Amino acid sequence: DIQMTQSPSFLSASVGERVTLSCKASQNINKYLDWYQQKLGEAPKLLIYNTNNLHTGIPSRFSGSGSGTDYTLTISSLQPEDVATYFCLQRNSWYTFGAGTKLELK
Amino acid sequence: QVQLKETGPDLVQLTQTLSITCTVSGFSLTTYNVHWVRQPPGKGLEWMGAMWNGGGTDYNSAFKSRLSISRDTSKSQVFLKMNSLQTDDTAKYFCARHVAYTTDPFDYWGQGVMVTVSS
């Protein structure tokens, strides 16, 4: 089974700051990596799919990159509404989620 | 308008069976796959299994033979049944869709149903 390791588990950042979240797979996942945002009590919301494709309606401050086993979600200028937990999901071999990064405002 | 809505019990007794229905609208179950994902309180997400557009199913081996997924296409419903519930099955259960035969992601999710397993 493919394991997904997200880091950091918790991140505190200021409005306007550039934020980078990481997800590492236990083996090559061929860019089948998605990022989701989940706010308290809500369903996950798709942000980025297949590493670097921005989902419809998602602000351009969100971007994704990576290859092989290492993937990154970047928020170019953090906004208050970005406070949430972010999960990655690999779809290369079945489906495995990362444990999440909780992002809060400093 | 695409919608998925999970309905099920709030509370299930230890060792009993959980039944949840995912009712979809705005798309066809013969074009989209529907997945089940759960999230224990304060924890991460876990893929449970899938109902494929052709009617086949696959399951996360972690659930062994406890889990069953079925559907009624005439009612646009997908069903989850899991037996021998334990307290660590307490979780929010979500259904989500993705386009069959593509590399597209899970793009729409239901709001989830919170199920507590009580002794």
mmCIF file of C-alpha atoms in Angstrom:
data_model
loop_
_atom_site.group_PDB
_atom_site.id
_atom_site.type_symbol
_atom_site.label_atom_id
_atom_site.label_comp_id
_atom_site.label_asym_id
_atom_site.label_seq_id
_atom_site.Cartn_x
_atom_site.Cartn_y
_atom_site.Cartn_z
ATOM 1 C CA ASP A 1 0.000 0.000 0.000
ATOM 2 C CA ILE A 2 1.142 3.546 -0.707
ATOM 3 C CA GLN A 3 1.614 5.704 2.371
ATOM 4 C CA MET A 4 1.271 9.481 2.233
ATOM 5 C CA THR A 5 3.150 11.700 4.675
ATOM 6 C CA GLN A 6 2.097 15.309 4.971
ATOM 7 C CA SER A 7 4.163 18.032 6.574
ATOM 8 C CA PRO A 8 3.950 20.035 8.625
ATOM 9 C CA SER A 9 1.032 18.779 10.671
ATOM 10 C CA PHE A 10 0.334 22.291 11.858
ATOM 11 C CA LEU A 11 1.237 25.661 10.357
ATOM 12 C CA SER A 12 0.681 29.182 11.575
ATOM 13 C CA ALA A 13 1.142 31.993 9.033
ATOM 14 C CA SER A 14 0.265 35.646 8.531
ATOM 15 C CA VAL A 15 -2.151 37.160 6.033
ATOM 16 C CA GLY A 16 -0.286 37.824 2.796
ATOM 17 C CA GLU A 17 2.419 35.277 3.539
ATOM 18 C CA ARG A 18 3.457 32.602 1.038
ATOM 19 C CA VAL A 19 2.653 29.162 2.414
ATOM 20 C CA THR A 20 3.994 25.794 1.284
ATOM 21 C CA LEU A 21 2.557 22.439 2.289
ATOM 22 C CA SER A 22 4.182 19.127 1.444
ATOM 23 C CA CYS A 23 3.068 15.618 0.735
ATOM 24 C CA LYS A 24 5.466 12.702 0.299
ATOM 25 C CA ALA A 25 4.478 9.333 -1.103
ATOM 26 C CA SER A 26 6.127 6.044 -0.160
ATOM 27 C CA GLN A 27 6.604 5.312 -3.874
ATOM 28 C CA ASN A 28 6.245 7.025 -7.237
ATOM 29 C CA ILE A 29 2.620 8.105 -7.771
ATOM 30 C CA ASN A 30 3.034 9.445 -11.298
ATOM 31 C CA LYS A 31 1.551 12.855 -10.489
ATOM 32 C CA TYR A 32 -1.833 11.374 -9.487
ATOM 33 C CA LEU A 33 -1.966 13.684 -6.524
ATOM 34 C CA ASP A 34 -4.848 15.917 -5.495
ATOM 35 C CA TRP A 35 -5.191 18.561 -2.803
ATOM 36 C CA TYR A 36 -8.314 19.226 -0.783
ATOM 37 C CA GLN A 37 -9.299 21.974 1.638
ATOM 38 C CA GLN A 38 -11.586 21.080 4.517
ATOM 39 C CA LYS A 39 -13.153 23.605 6.850
ATOM 40 C CA LEU A 40 -14.611 22.578 10.181
ATOM 41 C CA GLY A 41 -17.752 20.498 9.766
ATOM 42 C CA GLU A 42 -17.673 20.622 5.974
ATOM 43 C CA ALA A 43 -16.919 18.181 3.179
ATOM 44 C CA PRO A 44 -13.489 18.289 1.547
ATOM 45 C CA LYS A 45 -13.263 20.743 -1.332
ATOM 46 C CA LEU A 46 -11.095 19.954 -4.336
ATOM 47 C CA LEU A 47 -8.406 22.554 -4.991
ATOM 48 C CA ILE A 48 -5.801 20.951 -7.238
ATOM 49 C CA TYR A 49 -5.873 17.688 -9.193
ATOM 50 C CA ASN A 50 -3.211 15.659 -10.965
ATOM 51 C CA THR A 51 -0.488 17.668 -9.214
ATOM 52 C CA ASN A 52 -0.915 21.060 -10.844
ATOM 53 C CA ASN A 53 -4.398 21.485 -12.321
ATOM 54 C CA LEU A 54 -6.505 24.143 -10.646
ATOM 55 C CA HIS A 55 -10.102 23.002 -10.111
ATOM 56 C CA THR A 56 -12.903 25.186 -11.437
ATOM 57 C CA GLY A 57 -13.567 28.239 -9.327
ATOM 58 C CA ILE A 58 -10.463 27.929 -7.158
ATOM 59 C CA PRO A 59 -8.485 31.168 -6.743
ATOM 60 C CA SER A 60 -5.211 31.399 -8.625
ATOM 61 C CA ARG A 61 -3.267 31.956 -5.392
ATOM 62 C CA PHE A 62 -3.410 28.169 -5.008
ATOM 63 C CA SER A 63 -0.948 26.138 -7.056
ATOM 64 C CA GLY A 64 0.545 22.667 -7.016
ATOM 65 C CA SER A 65 3.755 21.088 -8.166
ATOM 66 C CA GLY A 66 5.784 17.944 -7.836
ATOM 67 C CA SER A 67 6.680 14.634 -9.356
ATOM 68 C CA GLY A 68 7.706 11.158 -8.336
ATOM 69 C CA THR A 69 7.189 10.960 -4.595
ATOM 70 C CA ASP A 70 7.276 14.646 -3.582
ATOM 71 C CA TYR A 71 4.450 17.125 -4.025
ATOM 72 C CA THR A 72 3.724 20.655 -2.868
ATOM 73 C CA LEU A 73 0.710 22.895 -2.462
ATOM 74 C CA THR A 74 1.517 26.604 -2.428
ATOM 75 C CA ILE A 75 -0.696 29.471 -1.385
ATOM 76 C CA SER A 76 0.969 32.562 -2.815
ATOM 77 C CA SER A 77 -0.663 35.090 -0.489
ATOM 78 C CA LEU A 78 -2.543 33.672 2.478
ATOM 79 C CA GLN A 79 -6.058 35.001 3.019
ATOM 80 C CA PRO A 80 -8.193 34.706 6.177
ATOM 81 C CA GLU A 81 -10.631 32.396 4.386
ATOM 82 C CA ASP A 82 -7.796 29.920 3.748
ATOM 83 C CA VAL A 83 -7.813 28.824 7.387
ATOM 84 C CA ALA A 84 -8.595 25.117 7.088
ATOM 85 C CA THR A 85 -7.069 21.659 7.083
ATOM 86 C CA TYR A 86 -5.465 20.570 3.811
ATOM 87 C CA PHE A 87 -5.289 16.942 2.696
ATOM 88 C CA CYS A 88 -3.488 15.305 -0.165
ATOM 89 C CA LEU A 89 -4.836 12.229 -1.948
ATOM 90 C CA GLN A 90 -2.924 9.821 -4.179
ATOM 91 C CA ARG A 91 -4.870 8.013 -6.922
ATOM 92 C CA ASN A 92 -2.032 6.154 -8.602
ATOM 93 C CA SER A 93 -2.672 2.900 -6.814
ATOM 94 C CA TRP A 94 -6.031 2.754 -5.109
ATOM 95 C CA TYR A 95 -6.566 5.776 -2.862
ATOM 96 C CA THR A 96 -4.639 7.052 0.142
ATOM 97 C CA PHE A 97 -5.025 10.363 1.944
ATOM 98 C CA GLY A 98 -2.387 12.196 3.881
ATOM 99 C CA ALA A 99 -3.053 12.939 7.553
ATOM 100 C CA GLY A 100 -3.525 16.632 6.862
ATOM 101 C CA THR A 101 -1.956 20.012 7.594
ATOM 102 C CA LYS A 102 -3.926 22.354 9.831
ATOM 103 C CA LEU A 103 -3.366 25.945 8.729
ATOM 104 C CA GLU A 104 -4.176 28.852 10.989
ATOM 105 C CA LEU A 105 -3.532 32.588 11.067
ATOM 106 C CA LYS A 106 -0.713 33.979 13.131
ATOM 107 C CA GLN B 1 -26.948 20.773 -10.310
ATOM 108 C CA VAL B 2 -24.685 18.061 -8.975
ATOM 109 C CA GLN B 3 -25.535 16.885 -5.483
ATOM 110 C CA LEU B 4 -24.712 13.928 -3.281
ATOM 111 C CA LYS B 5 -26.475 13.479 0.041
ATOM 112 C CA GLU B 6 -25.778 10.859 2.662
ATOM 113 C CA THR B 7 -28.526 9.693 4.983
ATOM 114 C CA GLY B 8 -28.200 7.265 7.829
ATOM 115 C CA PRO B 9 -28.458 6.779 11.577
ATOM 116 C CA ASP B 10 -26.766 9.053 14.092
ATOM 117 C CA LEU B 11 -26.214 6.194 16.491
ATOM 118 C CA VAL B 12 -25.505 2.510 16.008
ATOM 119 C CA GLN B 13 -25.016 -0.075 18.731
ATOM 120 C CA LEU B 14 -21.771 -1.969 19.143
ATOM 121 C CA THR B 15 -21.533 -5.079 16.917
ATOM 122 C CA GLN B 16 -24.566 -4.008 14.882
ATOM 123 C CA THR B 17 -24.756 -3.148 11.189
ATOM 124 C CA LEU B 18 -24.454 0.339 9.699
ATOM 125 C CA SER B 19 -26.505 1.262 6.638
ATOM 126 C CA ILE B 20 -26.010 4.572 4.826
ATOM 127 C CA THR B 21 -27.580 5.766 1.584
ATOM 128 C CA CYS B 22 -25.972 8.203 -0.844
ATOM 129 C CA THR B 23 -28.622 9.800 -3.048
ATOM 130 C CA VAL B 24 -27.235 11.618 -6.071
ATOM 131 C CA SER B 25 -28.686 14.098 -8.526
ATOM 132 C CA GLY B 26 -27.414 15.959 -11.561
ATOM 133 C CA PHE B 27 -25.479 12.999 -12.941
ATOM 134 C CA SER B 28 -25.865 9.326 -13.768
ATOM 135 C CA LEU B 29 -24.474 6.423 -11.767
ATOM 136 C CA THR B 30 -23.747 4.710 -15.091
ATOM 137 C CA THR B 31 -21.319 7.517 -16.037
ATOM 138 C CA TYR B 32 -19.726 8.236 -12.670
ATOM 139 C CA ASN B 33 -18.128 6.092 -10.009
ATOM 140 C CA VAL B 34 -19.144 6.716 -6.408
ATOM 141 C CA HIS B 35 -16.696 6.276 -3.559
ATOM 142 C CA TRP B 36 -17.154 6.040 0.185
ATOM 143 C CA VAL B 37 -14.701 7.832 2.474
ATOM 144 C CA ARG B 38 -14.810 8.156 6.243
ATOM 145 C CA GLN B 39 -13.265 10.491 8.800
ATOM 146 C CA PRO B 40 -13.094 9.731 12.527
ATOM 147 C CA PRO B 41 -13.492 12.805 14.741
ATOM 148 C CA GLY B 42 -10.388 14.994 14.598
ATOM 149 C CA LYS B 43 -8.602 12.597 12.277
ATOM 150 C CA GLY B 44 -7.806 12.133 8.600
ATOM 151 C CA LEU B 45 -9.709 10.653 5.696
ATOM 152 C CA GLU B 46 -9.845 6.964 4.795
ATOM 153 C CA TRP B 47 -11.007 5.503 1.488
ATOM 154 C CA MET B 48 -13.431 2.647 2.110
ATOM 155 C CA GLY B 49 -14.547 1.448 -1.284
ATOM 156 C CA ALA B 50 -16.120 2.206 -4.620
ATOM 157 C CA MET B 51 -19.155 1.471 -6.729
ATOM 158 C CA TRP B 52 -17.962 1.569 -10.330
ATOM 159 C CA ASN B 53 -20.162 2.900 -13.093
ATOM 160 C CA GLY B 54 -20.575 -0.600 -14.538
ATOM 161 C CA GLY B 55 -21.895 -1.978 -11.260
ATOM 162 C CA GLY B 56 -18.748 -3.604 -9.940
ATOM 163 C CA THR B 57 -17.260 -2.823 -6.547
ATOM 164 C CA ASP B 58 -13.889 -2.653 -4.839
ATOM 165 C CA TYR B 59 -13.061 -2.363 -1.172
ATOM 166 C CA ASN B 60 -10.218 -1.236 1.037
ATOM 167 C CA SER B 61 -8.725 -4.430 2.415
ATOM 168 C CA ALA B 62 -8.741 -2.823 5.885
ATOM 169 C CA PHE B 63 -12.453 -3.531 6.008
ATOM 170 C CA LYS B 64 -12.056 -7.166 4.974
ATOM 171 C CA SER B 65 -15.461 -8.750 4.572
ATOM 172 C CA ARG B 66 -17.328 -6.299 6.824
ATOM 173 C CA LEU B 67 -18.180 -3.868 4.049
ATOM 174 C CA SER B 68 -20.673 -4.091 1.220
ATOM 175 C CA ILE B 69 -21.538 -1.439 -1.385
ATOM 176 C CA SER B 70 -24.505 -1.705 -3.715
ATOM 177 C CA ARG B 71 -26.727 0.583 -5.760
ATOM 178 C CA ASP B 72 -30.146 1.180 -7.257
ATOM 179 C CA THR B 73 -29.636 3.136 -10.473
ATOM 180 C CA SER B 74 -33.379 3.712 -10.890
ATOM 181 C CA LYS B 75 -33.364 5.659 -7.634
ATOM 182 C CA SER B 76 -29.884 7.182 -8.127
ATOM 183 C CA GLN B 77 -28.773 5.694 -4.840
ATOM 184 C CA VAL B 78 -25.625 3.988 -3.626
ATOM 185 C CA PHE B 79 -25.679 2.024 -0.387
ATOM 186 C CA LEU B 80 -23.022 1.293 2.193
ATOM 187 C CA LYS B 81 -23.445 -1.530 4.672
ATOM 188 C CA MET B 82 -20.871 -2.416 7.267
ATOM 189 C CA ASN B 83 -21.322 -5.020 9.958
ATOM 190 C CA SER B 84 -19.713 -5.849 13.293
ATOM 191 C CA LEU B 85 -19.326 -2.198 14.202
ATOM 192 C CA GLN B 86 -16.795 -1.199 16.844
ATOM 193 C CA THR B 87 -16.270 2.093 18.655
ATOM 194 C CA ASP B 88 -13.451 3.019 16.280
ATOM 195 C CA ASP B 89 -15.982 2.985 13.425
ATOM 196 C CA THR B 90 -17.346 6.207 14.890
ATOM 197 C CA ALA B 91 -16.798 8.647 12.042
ATOM 198 C CA LYS B 92 -18.291 10.963 9.488
ATOM 199 C CA TYR B 93 -19.080 8.999 6.338
ATOM 200 C CA PHE B 94 -18.915 10.724 2.960
ATOM 201 C CA CYS B 95 -19.776 9.703 -0.579
ATOM 202 C CA ALA B 96 -17.951 11.319 -3.501
ATOM 203 C CA ARG B 97 -18.048 10.943 -7.266
ATOM 204 C CA HIS B 98 -15.543 10.768 -10.068
ATOM 205 C CA VAL B 99 -15.896 10.395 -13.825
ATOM 206 C CA ALA B 100 -15.470 6.821 -14.987
ATOM 207 C CA TYR B 101 -12.546 5.856 -17.221
ATOM 208 C CA THR B 102 -10.666 9.086 -16.632
ATOM 209 C CA THR B 103 -7.880 10.406 -14.465
ATOM 210 C CA ASP B 104 -10.262 12.997 -13.064
ATOM 211 C CA PRO B 105 -10.440 13.409 -9.293
ATOM 212 C CA PHE B 106 -13.245 13.149 -6.734
ATOM 213 C CA ASP B 107 -14.816 16.464 -7.642
ATOM 214 C CA TYR B 108 -18.101 16.538 -5.707
ATOM 215 C CA TRP B 109 -18.704 15.242 -2.220
ATOM 216 C CA GLY B 110 -21.724 14.955 -0.009
ATOM 217 C CA GLN B 111 -21.829 16.788 3.311
ATOM 218 C CA GLY B 112 -21.386 13.518 5.165
ATOM 219 C CA VAL B 113 -23.278 11.804 7.942
ATOM 220 C CA MET B 114 -21.837 11.515 11.438
ATOM 221 C CA VAL B 115 -22.276 8.061 12.943
ATOM 222 C CA THR B 116 -21.505 7.229 16.553
ATOM 223 C CA VAL B 117 -21.060 3.626 17.625
ATOM 224 C CA SER B 118 -22.280 3.216 21.161
ATOM 225 C CA SER B 119 -21.820 0.449 23.660
#
